[in-house]
mmCIF file of C-alpha atoms in Angstrom:
data_model
loop_
_atom_site.group_PDB
_atom_site.id
_atom_site.type_symbol
_atom_site.label_atom_id
_atom_site.label_comp_id
_atom_site.label_asym_id
_atom_site.label_seq_id
_atom_site.Cartn_x
_atom_site.Cartn_y
_atom_site.Cartn_z
ATOM 1 C CA UNK G 16 15.297 -13.390 -10.227
ATOM 2 C CA UNK G 17 16.602 -10.972 -12.810
ATOM 3 C CA UNK G 18 16.531 -12.543 -16.226
ATOM 4 C CA UNK G 19 14.984 -15.727 -14.833
ATOM 5 C CA UNK G 20 12.180 -17.854 -16.185
ATOM 6 C CA UNK G 21 9.613 -16.486 -13.717
ATOM 7 C CA UNK G 22 6.333 -15.522 -15.377
ATOM 8 C CA UNK G 23 4.879 -13.683 -12.362
ATOM 9 C CA UNK G 24 6.042 -12.499 -8.945
ATOM 10 C CA UNK G 25 4.299 -10.879 -5.971
ATOM 11 C CA UNK G 26 4.947 -9.777 -2.390
ATOM 12 C CA UNK G 27 3.524 -11.623 0.620
ATOM 13 C CA UNK G 28 3.177 -9.915 3.990
ATOM 14 C CA UNK G 29 2.797 -12.476 6.738
ATOM 15 C CA UNK G 30 0.981 -11.879 10.082
ATOM 16 C CA UNK G 31 4.377 -11.529 11.821
ATOM 17 C CA UNK G 32 5.222 -8.710 9.343
ATOM 18 C CA UNK G 33 7.790 -10.895 7.633
ATOM 19 C CA UNK G 34 7.978 -10.141 3.903
ATOM 20 C CA UNK G 35 8.115 -13.055 1.469
ATOM 21 C CA UNK G 36 7.934 -13.339 -2.312
ATOM 22 C CA UNK G 37 5.889 -15.829 -4.330
ATOM 23 C CA UNK G 38 7.202 -16.760 -7.776
ATOM 24 C CA UNK G 39 5.382 -18.531 -10.600
ATOM 25 C CA UNK G 40 7.459 -20.622 -12.996
ATOM 26 C CA UNK G 41 5.968 -21.627 -16.388
ATOM 27 C CA UNK G 42 6.162 -25.051 -17.990
ATOM 28 C CA UNK G 43 9.738 -25.827 -18.993
ATOM 29 C CA UNK G 44 10.294 -28.938 -21.073
ATOM 30 C CA UNK G 45 9.228 -31.925 -19.020
ATOM 31 C CA UNK G 46 8.828 -29.822 -15.871
ATOM 32 C CA UNK G 47 5.275 -28.704 -15.010
ATOM 33 C CA UNK G 48 4.349 -25.192 -13.797
ATOM 34 C CA UNK G 49 5.694 -24.450 -10.339
ATOM 35 C CA UNK G 50 5.014 -22.032 -7.490
ATOM 36 C CA UNK G 51 7.837 -21.126 -5.087
ATOM 37 C CA UNK G 52 8.013 -18.989 -1.952
ATOM 38 C CA UNK G 53 11.237 -17.166 -1.036
ATOM 39 C CA UNK G 54 12.367 -14.955 1.820
ATOM 40 C CA UNK G 55 13.483 -11.423 0.908
ATOM 41 C CA UNK G 56 16.552 -9.543 2.153
ATOM 42 C CA UNK G 57 15.875 -5.798 1.990
ATOM 43 C CA UNK G 58 19.553 -4.864 2.525
ATOM 44 C CA UNK G 59 20.753 -6.744 -0.544
ATOM 45 C CA UNK G 60 17.386 -6.557 -2.390
ATOM 46 C CA UNK G 61 17.650 -10.259 -3.168
ATOM 47 C CA UNK G 62 15.801 -13.494 -2.580
ATOM 48 C CA UNK G 63 16.994 -16.433 -0.540
ATOM 49 C CA UNK G 64 19.225 -18.899 -2.355
ATOM 50 C CA UNK G 65 16.646 -21.668 -2.008
ATOM 51 C CA UNK G 66 12.854 -21.512 -1.787
ATOM 52 C CA UNK G 67 11.179 -21.869 1.602
ATOM 53 C CA UNK G 68 8.361 -23.857 0.031
ATOM 54 C CA UNK G 69 7.067 -24.927 -3.359
ATOM 55 C CA UNK G 70 4.140 -26.608 -5.064
ATOM 56 C CA UNK G 71 3.846 -28.157 -8.521
ATOM 57 C CA UNK G 72 0.835 -27.447 -10.697
ATOM 58 C CA UNK G 73 -0.673 -29.729 -13.307
ATOM 59 C CA UNK G 74 -0.293 -29.030 -17.004
ATOM 60 C CA UNK G 75 -4.088 -28.869 -17.179
ATOM 61 C CA UNK G 76 -3.937 -25.829 -14.869
ATOM 62 C CA UNK G 77 -1.999 -23.741 -17.383
ATOM 63 C CA UNK G 78 1.019 -21.491 -16.798
ATOM 64 C CA UNK G 79 0.945 -18.864 -13.995
ATOM 65 C CA UNK G 80 0.165 -15.317 -15.157
ATOM 66 C CA UNK G 81 -0.271 -13.366 -11.918
ATOM 67 C CA UNK G 82 -1.221 -13.446 -8.248
ATOM 68 C CA UNK G 83 -3.716 -11.944 -5.851
ATOM 69 C CA UNK G 84 -2.426 -12.257 -2.278
ATOM 70 C CA UNK G 85 -4.910 -11.940 0.590
ATOM 71 C CA UNK G 86 -4.066 -9.106 3.057
ATOM 72 C CA UNK G 87 -3.547 -11.749 5.755
ATOM 73 C CA UNK G 88 -0.743 -13.314 3.679
ATOM 74 C CA UNK G 89 -2.276 -16.756 4.105
ATOM 75 C CA UNK G 90 -4.255 -17.213 0.862
ATOM 76 C CA UNK G 91 -2.777 -16.864 -2.627
ATOM 77 C CA UNK G 92 -4.880 -16.978 -5.776
ATOM 78 C CA UNK G 93 -2.852 -17.662 -8.904
ATOM 79 C CA UNK G 94 -4.533 -16.842 -12.208
ATOM 80 C CA UNK G 95 -3.230 -18.873 -15.107
ATOM 81 C CA UNK G 96 -3.699 -19.176 -18.846
ATOM 82 C CA UNK G 97 -6.741 -21.383 -18.181
ATOM 83 C CA UNK G 98 -8.326 -20.188 -14.940
ATOM 84 C CA UNK G 99 -7.471 -19.676 -11.273
ATOM 85 C CA UNK G 100 -5.940 -21.822 -8.531
ATOM 86 C CA UNK G 101 -6.119 -21.213 -4.785
ATOM 87 C CA UNK G 102 -3.235 -21.996 -2.434
ATOM 88 C CA UNK G 103 -2.949 -21.694 1.321
ATOM 89 C CA UNK G 104 0.464 -20.775 2.699
ATOM 90 C CA UNK G 105 1.013 -22.706 5.919
ATOM 91 C CA UNK G 106 4.059 -22.428 8.157
ATOM 92 C CA UNK G 107 5.307 -24.121 11.281
ATOM 93 C CA UNK G 108 8.595 -22.920 12.761
ATOM 94 C CA UNK G 109 9.359 -21.044 9.507
ATOM 95 C CA UNK G 110 8.857 -24.212 7.454
ATOM 96 C CA UNK G 111 6.487 -23.115 4.695
ATOM 97 C CA UNK G 112 4.151 -25.247 2.639
ATOM 98 C CA UNK G 113 1.786 -24.362 -0.214
ATOM 99 C CA UNK G 114 -1.441 -26.354 -0.062
ATOM 100 C CA UNK G 115 -3.728 -26.376 -3.112
ATOM 101 C CA UNK G 116 -7.434 -25.809 -2.373
ATOM 102 C CA UNK G 117 -10.612 -25.715 -4.433
ATOM 103 C CA UNK G 118 -11.863 -22.438 -5.899
ATOM 104 C CA UNK G 119 -15.109 -23.429 -7.693
ATOM 105 C CA UNK G 120 -16.248 -19.943 -8.860
ATOM 106 C CA UNK G 121 -12.982 -19.391 -10.773
ATOM 107 C CA UNK G 122 -11.839 -22.930 -11.467
ATOM 108 C CA UNK G 123 -12.207 -23.027 -15.271
ATOM 109 C CA UNK G 124 -13.223 -19.513 -16.267
ATOM 110 C CA UNK G 125 -10.505 -18.972 -18.850
ATOM 111 C CA UNK G 126 -7.703 -16.393 -18.861
ATOM 112 C CA UNK G 127 -8.119 -13.553 -16.387
ATOM 113 C CA UNK G 128 -6.594 -10.134 -16.973
ATOM 114 C CA UNK G 129 -7.045 -8.711 -13.452
ATOM 115 C CA UNK G 130 -7.469 -10.228 -10.007
ATOM 116 C CA UNK G 131 -7.475 -8.449 -6.646
ATOM 117 C CA UNK G 132 -8.574 -8.747 -3.022
ATOM 118 C CA UNK G 133 -10.310 -5.832 -1.342
ATOM 119 C CA UNK G 134 -8.326 -3.962 1.297
ATOM 120 C CA UNK G 135 -10.319 -5.547 4.125
ATOM 121 C CA UNK G 136 -9.945 -8.992 2.547
ATOM 122 C CA UNK G 137 -13.701 -9.646 2.402
ATOM 123 C CA UNK G 138 -14.020 -9.640 -1.415
ATOM 124 C CA UNK G 139 -12.164 -11.148 -4.360
ATOM 125 C CA UNK G 140 -12.687 -9.480 -7.741
ATOM 126 C CA UNK G 141 -11.694 -10.893 -11.132
ATOM 127 C CA UNK G 142 -11.802 -9.380 -14.593
ATOM 128 C CA UNK G 143 -11.407 -11.652 -17.592
ATOM 129 C CA UNK G 144 -9.955 -11.170 -21.031
ATOM 130 C CA UNK G 145 -13.489 -11.844 -22.238
ATOM 131 C CA UNK G 146 -14.809 -8.818 -20.274
ATOM 132 C CA UNK G 147 -16.442 -10.956 -17.586
ATOM 133 C CA UNK G 148 -16.548 -9.408 -14.083
ATOM 134 C CA UNK G 149 -16.982 -11.477 -10.942
ATOM 135 C CA UNK G 150 -17.170 -10.281 -7.330
ATOM 136 C CA UNK G 151 -16.816 -13.108 -4.801
ATOM 137 C CA UNK G 152 -17.327 -12.968 -1.040
ATOM 138 C CA UNK G 153 -14.325 -14.224 0.927
ATOM 139 C CA UNK G 154 -13.868 -16.780 2.375
ATOM 140 C CA UNK G 155 -17.395 -18.121 1.776
ATOM 141 C CA UNK G 156 -16.809 -18.013 -2.048
ATOM 142 C CA UNK G 157 -20.359 -16.762 -2.553
ATOM 143 C CA UNK G 158 -20.715 -15.047 -5.932
ATOM 144 C CA UNK G 159 -22.062 -11.520 -5.357
ATOM 145 C CA UNK G 160 -21.849 -10.304 -8.951
ATOM 146 C CA UNK G 161 -21.527 -12.201 -12.217
ATOM 147 C CA UNK G 162 -21.501 -9.717 -15.098
ATOM 148 C CA UNK G 163 -20.414 -11.267 -18.418
ATOM 149 C CA UNK G 164 -20.567 -7.969 -20.329
ATOM 150 C CA UNK G 165 -18.815 -5.586 -17.982
ATOM 151 C CA UNK G 166 -16.264 -4.658 -20.681
ATOM 152 C CA UNK G 167 -15.147 -5.664 -24.132
ATOM 153 C CA UNK G 168 -11.962 -6.928 -22.467
ATOM 154 C CA UNK G 169 -10.438 -5.902 -19.148
ATOM 155 C CA UNK G 170 -7.394 -3.624 -19.235
ATOM 156 C CA UNK G 171 -6.869 -2.797 -15.543
ATOM 157 C CA UNK G 172 -8.670 -2.776 -12.200
ATOM 158 C CA UNK G 173 -8.315 -1.503 -8.622
ATOM 159 C CA UNK G 174 -10.265 -1.379 -5.340
ATOM 160 C CA UNK G 175 -10.503 1.710 -3.120
ATOM 161 C CA UNK G 176 -8.879 1.908 0.308
ATOM 162 C CA UNK G 177 -12.237 1.613 2.115
ATOM 163 C CA UNK G 178 -13.217 -1.383 -0.082
ATOM 164 C CA UNK G 179 -16.306 0.508 -1.233
ATOM 165 C CA UNK G 180 -15.528 1.173 -4.905
ATOM 166 C CA UNK G 181 -14.091 -0.776 -7.810
ATOM 167 C CA UNK G 182 -12.666 0.915 -10.902
ATOM 168 C CA UNK G 183 -12.177 -1.054 -14.094
ATOM 169 C CA UNK G 184 -10.870 -0.049 -17.507
ATOM 170 C CA UNK G 185 -11.462 -1.677 -20.863
ATOM 171 C CA UNK G 186 -9.344 -2.339 -23.916
ATOM 172 C CA UNK G 187 -11.609 0.089 -25.799
ATOM 173 C CA UNK G 188 -10.568 2.987 -23.513
ATOM 174 C CA UNK G 189 -13.674 3.207 -21.329
ATOM 175 C CA UNK G 190 -13.713 3.112 -17.515
ATOM 176 C CA UNK G 191 -16.468 2.216 -15.054
ATOM 177 C CA UNK G 192 -16.980 2.633 -11.314
ATOM 178 C CA UNK G 193 -18.744 -0.119 -9.347
ATOM 179 C CA UNK G 194 -20.231 -0.181 -5.843
ATOM 180 C CA UNK G 195 -18.801 -3.359 -4.367
ATOM 181 C CA UNK G 196 -21.276 -3.829 -1.502
ATOM 182 C CA UNK G 197 -24.213 -3.241 -3.860
ATOM 183 C CA UNK G 198 -22.582 -5.415 -6.554
ATOM 184 C CA UNK G 199 -23.751 -2.939 -9.172
ATOM 185 C CA UNK G 200 -22.302 -0.339 -11.576
ATOM 186 C CA UNK G 201 -22.280 3.243 -10.335
ATOM 187 C CA UNK G 202 -20.984 5.502 -13.117
ATOM 188 C CA UNK G 203 -18.811 5.604 -16.232
ATOM 189 C CA UNK G 204 -15.936 8.070 -16.210
ATOM 190 C CA UNK G 205 -16.303 10.823 -18.788
ATOM 191 C CA UNK G 206 -13.703 11.131 -21.543
ATOM 192 C CA UNK G 207 -13.303 12.744 -24.926
ATOM 193 C CA UNK G 208 -14.002 10.700 -28.040
ATOM 194 C CA UNK G 209 -10.291 10.452 -28.885
ATOM 195 C CA UNK G 210 -9.165 9.629 -25.311
ATOM 196 C CA UNK G 211 -8.440 6.190 -23.873
ATOM 197 C CA UNK G 212 -8.372 5.569 -20.123
ATOM 198 C CA UNK G 213 -5.884 2.765 -19.516
ATOM 199 C CA UNK G 214 -4.280 2.113 -16.109
ATOM 200 C CA UNK G 215 -6.068 3.017 -12.867
ATOM 201 C CA UNK G 216 -5.286 3.192 -9.141
ATOM 202 C CA UNK G 217 -7.024 4.674 -6.094
ATOM 203 C CA UNK G 218 -5.116 6.874 -3.640
ATOM 204 C CA UNK G 219 -4.008 5.173 -0.415
ATOM 205 C CA UNK G 220 -3.007 7.921 2.019
ATOM 206 C CA UNK G 221 -6.335 7.910 3.884
ATOM 207 C CA UNK G 222 -6.822 11.647 3.358
ATOM 208 C CA UNK G 223 -8.950 13.083 0.541
ATOM 209 C CA UNK G 224 -9.703 10.145 -1.787
ATOM 210 C CA UNK G 225 -8.611 10.384 -5.423
ATOM 211 C CA UNK G 226 -8.492 8.166 -8.464
ATOM 212 C CA UNK G 227 -5.406 8.183 -10.691
ATOM 213 C CA UNK G 228 -5.741 7.084 -14.319
ATOM 214 C CA UNK G 229 -3.378 7.207 -17.252
ATOM 215 C CA UNK G 230 -5.088 8.751 -20.275
ATOM 216 C CA UNK G 231 -3.801 8.443 -23.833
ATOM 217 C CA UNK G 232 -4.769 10.875 -26.540
ATOM 218 C CA UNK G 233 -3.036 10.136 -29.800
ATOM 219 C CA UNK G 234 0.681 10.018 -29.027
ATOM 220 C CA UNK G 235 0.373 11.935 -25.750
ATOM 221 C CA UNK G 236 -0.062 10.313 -22.327
ATOM 222 C CA UNK G 237 -1.009 12.103 -19.098
ATOM 223 C CA UNK G 238 -1.836 11.030 -15.562
ATOM 224 C CA UNK G 239 -5.275 12.383 -14.696
ATOM 225 C CA UNK G 240 -6.918 12.698 -11.266
ATOM 226 C CA UNK G 241 -10.604 12.231 -10.414
ATOM 227 C CA UNK G 242 -12.366 13.359 -7.217
ATOM 228 C CA UNK G 243 -14.296 10.471 -5.640
ATOM 229 C CA UNK G 244 -16.970 12.737 -4.172
ATOM 230 C CA UNK G 245 -18.132 13.963 -7.592
ATOM 231 C CA UNK G 246 -16.318 11.621 -10.012
ATOM 232 C CA UNK G 247 -15.169 14.689 -11.925
ATOM 233 C CA UNK G 248 -11.718 15.046 -13.424
ATOM 234 C CA UNK G 249 -9.903 17.732 -11.435
ATOM 235 C CA UNK G 250 -6.493 17.824 -13.099
ATOM 236 C CA UNK G 251 -3.814 16.060 -15.105
ATOM 237 C CA UNK G 252 -0.063 16.113 -15.613
ATOM 238 C CA UNK G 253 2.375 14.678 -18.140
ATOM 239 C CA UNK G 254 4.844 12.571 -16.125
ATOM 240 C CA UNK G 255 6.423 9.672 -18.003
ATOM 241 C CA UNK G 256 5.236 11.041 -21.392
ATOM 242 C CA UNK G 257 5.415 7.553 -22.909
ATOM 243 C CA UNK G 258 2.828 4.794 -23.401
ATOM 244 C CA UNK G 259 2.100 3.446 -19.902
ATOM 245 C CA UNK G 260 1.928 -0.310 -19.418
ATOM 246 C CA UNK G 261 1.554 -0.490 -15.606
ATOM 247 C CA UNK G 262 0.640 1.692 -12.643
ATOM 248 C CA UNK G 263 0.936 1.200 -8.880
ATOM 249 C CA UNK G 264 0.531 3.116 -5.593
ATOM 250 C CA UNK G 265 2.556 2.530 -2.427
ATOM 251 C CA UNK G 266 0.671 1.157 0.577
ATOM 252 C CA UNK G 267 0.962 4.469 2.448
ATOM 253 C CA UNK G 268 -0.148 6.407 -0.641
ATOM 254 C CA UNK G 269 2.937 8.635 -0.770
ATOM 255 C CA UNK G 270 4.288 7.423 -4.093
ATOM 256 C CA UNK G 271 2.973 6.530 -7.529
ATOM 257 C CA UNK G 272 4.899 4.204 -9.868
ATOM 258 C CA UNK G 273 4.545 4.241 -13.652
ATOM 259 C CA UNK G 274 6.064 1.660 -15.993
ATOM 260 C CA UNK G 275 6.354 2.278 -19.713
ATOM 261 C CA UNK G 276 6.017 0.000 -22.716
ATOM 262 C CA UNK G 277 9.735 0.433 -23.478
ATOM 263 C CA UNK G 278 11.008 -0.587 -20.029
ATOM 264 C CA UNK G 279 11.361 2.775 -18.243
ATOM 265 C CA UNK G 280 10.023 3.328 -14.725
ATOM 266 C CA UNK G 281 9.481 6.495 -12.722
ATOM 267 C CA UNK G 282 8.355 7.121 -9.151
ATOM 268 C CA UNK G 283 6.171 10.165 -8.439
ATOM 269 C CA UNK G 284 5.757 12.037 -5.157
ATOM 270 C CA UNK G 285 1.962 12.166 -4.903
ATOM 271 C CA UNK G 286 1.894 15.283 -2.714
ATOM 272 C CA UNK G 287 3.883 17.317 -5.256
ATOM 273 C CA UNK G 288 3.006 15.267 -8.357
ATOM 274 C CA UNK G 289 6.673 15.410 -9.339
ATOM 275 C CA UNK G 290 9.067 12.643 -10.387
ATOM 276 C CA UNK G 291 11.457 11.773 -7.550
ATOM 277 C CA UNK G 292 13.102 8.631 -8.999
ATOM 278 C CA UNK G 293 13.993 7.528 -12.531
ATOM 279 C CA UNK G 294 14.990 4.074 -13.767
ATOM 280 C CA UNK G 295 15.572 4.325 -17.492
ATOM 281 C CA UNK G 296 15.721 1.190 -19.658
ATOM 282 C CA UNK G 297 15.115 -0.901 -16.544
ATOM 283 C CA UNK G 298 13.638 -3.749 -18.571
ATOM 284 C CA UNK G 299 15.768 -3.417 -21.685
ATOM 285 C CA UNK G 300 13.162 -1.987 -24.011
ATOM 286 C CA UNK G 301 10.329 -4.407 -23.161
ATOM 287 C CA UNK G 302 7.009 -3.461 -21.589
ATOM 288 C CA UNK G 303 6.810 -3.551 -17.793
ATOM 289 C CA UNK G 304 3.904 -5.874 -17.113
ATOM 290 C CA UNK G 305 3.530 -5.213 -13.378
ATOM 291 C CA UNK G 306 4.846 -2.942 -10.618
ATOM 292 C CA UNK G 307 4.358 -3.531 -6.900
ATOM 293 C CA UNK G 308 5.710 -1.657 -3.872
ATOM 294 C CA UNK G 309 7.297 -3.620 -1.037
ATOM 295 C CA UNK G 310 5.018 -3.639 2.054
ATOM 296 C CA UNK G 311 7.802 -2.606 4.440
ATOM 297 C CA UNK G 312 10.590 -0.875 2.479
ATOM 298 C CA UNK G 313 11.043 1.700 -0.285
ATOM 299 C CA UNK G 314 11.679 -1.058 -2.803
ATOM 300 C CA UNK G 315 9.744 -1.732 -5.990
ATOM 301 C CA UNK G 316 9.243 -5.094 -7.683
ATOM 302 C CA UNK G 317 8.723 -4.876 -11.451
ATOM 303 C CA UNK G 318 8.337 -7.642 -14.018
ATOM 304 C CA UNK G 319 8.565 -8.071 -17.771
ATOM 305 C CA UNK G 320 8.669 -10.970 -20.207
ATOM 306 C CA UNK G 321 12.308 -10.434 -21.154
ATOM 307 C CA UNK G 322 13.982 -9.561 -17.861
ATOM 308 C CA UNK G 323 11.754 -11.362 -15.391
ATOM 309 C CA UNK G 324 11.570 -9.812 -11.926
ATOM 310 C CA UNK G 325 13.683 -6.788 -10.955
ATOM 311 C CA UNK G 326 13.979 -5.301 -7.461
ATOM 312 C CA UNK G 327 14.727 -1.566 -7.373
ATOM 313 C CA UNK G 328 15.696 0.357 -4.241
ATOM 314 C CA UNK G 329 14.239 3.852 -4.534
ATOM 315 C CA UNK G 330 16.244 7.050 -4.160
ATOM 316 C CA UNK G 331 13.660 8.795 -1.985
ATOM 317 C CA UNK G 332 13.840 10.243 1.553
ATOM 318 C CA UNK G 333 13.934 7.543 4.206
ATOM 319 C CA UNK G 334 10.825 7.007 6.298
ATOM 320 C CA UNK G 335 10.749 7.149 10.061
ATOM 321 C CA UNK G 336 10.884 3.710 11.622
ATOM 322 C CA UNK G 337 8.458 2.838 14.407
ATOM 323 C CA UNK G 338 11.233 2.601 16.995
ATOM 324 C CA UNK G 339 12.534 6.037 15.943
ATOM 325 C CA UNK G 340 9.120 7.599 16.566
ATOM 326 C CA UNK G 341 8.891 6.022 20.026
ATOM 327 C CA UNK G 342 12.455 7.156 20.826
ATOM 328 C CA UNK G 343 11.601 10.737 19.817
ATOM 329 C CA UNK G 344 8.476 10.734 21.995
ATOM 330 C CA UNK G 345 10.479 9.367 24.949
ATOM 331 C CA UNK G 346 13.188 12.007 24.439
ATOM 332 C CA UNK G 347 10.572 14.788 24.385
ATOM 333 C CA UNK G 348 8.984 13.447 27.575
ATOM 334 C CA UNK G 349 12.316 13.199 29.418
ATOM 335 C CA UNK G 350 13.361 16.639 28.172
ATOM 336 C CA UNK G 351 10.126 18.163 29.460
ATOM 337 C CA UNK G 352 10.616 16.457 32.831
ATOM 338 C CA UNK G 353 14.191 17.793 33.154
ATOM 339 C CA UNK G 354 13.118 21.358 32.272
ATOM 340 C CA UNK G 355 10.288 21.220 34.811
ATOM 341 C CA UNK G 356 12.661 19.935 37.510
ATOM 342 C CA UNK G 357 15.270 22.654 36.851
ATOM 343 C CA UNK G 358 12.624 25.370 36.870
ATOM 344 C CA UNK G 359 11.223 24.056 40.132
ATOM 345 C CA UNK G 360 14.627 23.847 41.854
ATOM 346 C CA UNK G 361 16.030 27.209 40.753
ATOM 347 C CA UNK G 362 12.958 29.402 41.065
ATOM 348 C CA UNK G 363 11.730 31.012 44.316
ATOM 349 C CA UNK G 364 8.534 29.965 45.943
ATOM 350 C CA UNK G 365 5.538 32.242 45.849
ATOM 351 C CA UNK G 366 6.268 33.741 49.290
ATOM 352 C CA UNK G 367 9.956 34.383 48.519
ATOM 353 C CA UNK G 368 9.485 36.513 45.411
ATOM 354 C CA UNK G 369 11.096 39.962 45.907
ATOM 355 C CA UNK G 370 8.620 42.711 46.593
ATOM 356 C CA UNK G 371 7.786 45.147 43.867
ATOM 357 C CA UNK G 372 7.465 48.896 44.447
ATOM 358 C CA UNK G 373 3.668 48.809 44.671
ATOM 359 C CA UNK G 374 3.354 45.274 46.010
ATOM 360 C CA UNK G 375 1.936 44.998 49.576
ATOM 361 C CA UNK G 376 4.201 43.519 52.195
ATOM 362 C CA UNK G 377 4.055 39.778 52.598
ATOM 363 C CA UNK G 378 1.977 38.543 55.541
ATOM 364 C CA UNK G 379 3.714 37.644 58.762
ATOM 365 C CA UNK G 380 3.342 33.959 59.493
ATOM 366 C CA UNK G 381 3.554 32.785 63.108
ATOM 367 C CA UNK G 382 5.653 29.730 63.854
ATOM 368 C CA UNK G 383 4.451 26.935 66.123
ATOM 369 C CA UNK G 384 7.041 27.866 68.801
ATOM 370 C CA UNK G 385 5.723 31.426 68.996
ATOM 371 C CA UNK G 386 2.174 30.187 69.517
ATOM 372 C CA UNK G 387 3.367 28.014 72.363
ATOM 373 C CA UNK G 388 5.136 30.921 74.192
ATOM 374 C CA UNK G 389 2.368 33.504 73.800
ATOM 375 C CA UNK G 390 -0.941 32.199 75.147
ATOM 376 C CA UNK G 391 -2.506 35.682 75.559
ATOM 377 C CA UNK G 392 -5.689 36.145 73.513
ATOM 378 C CA UNK G 393 -4.430 39.718 72.707
#
């Protein structure tokens, strides 16, 4: 995919935990826009030679810009230069097929800047270039919130791990928090007059909830952290120190990815807030438009207009696999059983312990044969 014509790419995690990739191809000459689904090989960090399934779009639909993939991996919403299209990914014996379906609330709403499903998959949220915010119940497609003046124009957006909060940032540097279930604004994040809040992501480790935002003040850029219990800024740190064009958090919340406007990318250890991986000039001096962590491996997918999609294997400590954890637990159990057995076999019983200096003599126990020979009550 590197250097290809793809305009947008995203991961798909299927119910069987198989990882796929959906690719959007723009109009090319007489060929209309096209969506393709590929398998992904984590060892070679490459896609399959041929797509597993594809679907052509009409020229009236516009060119693909980005995707929102449902957590189930079965529904894919593609937002285009003209609106949004819904596709269902069906498979039978690993034969995949993209089926176009109606999406009335977002059919012809114009260009969208942000689109995302909630973590539990019950909501779909869209933010338009015109500043229009929509929260849609899934899969009923009931519109829960239709706010045409949410922002001047959307810059970025994210949904919290518990699907309770939505954070959105504007092109004018402001940021707002929304209560998704109430379909209403909650608070605006405080900032100085010369500060602009740009990219935003919620923490994902399931521990103390935080909100990460990149904040630009003049020529300086920092990554700031807000506490969700008070919505107060509790700290900041200069990491990439360049204008940030994209931000992402791994699914387990351990790592933060920042992409710059000149094609650099860094990976940050969230626990230490220190850079643990650098990829300089990854996109040849062009802005990284999106970054997304692989659902199952320490691999990052990044995209840009010039270089297309790039897969990067991260130089970070390897995670424990599920089978390794079970093997360790089994080894501990067997080790404990062996130690208990050896202790039992090589230790004396209670009655055979040697007598101490002040220990009373052990009681004399009559055997059955002695009771048989001596029948005297005395």
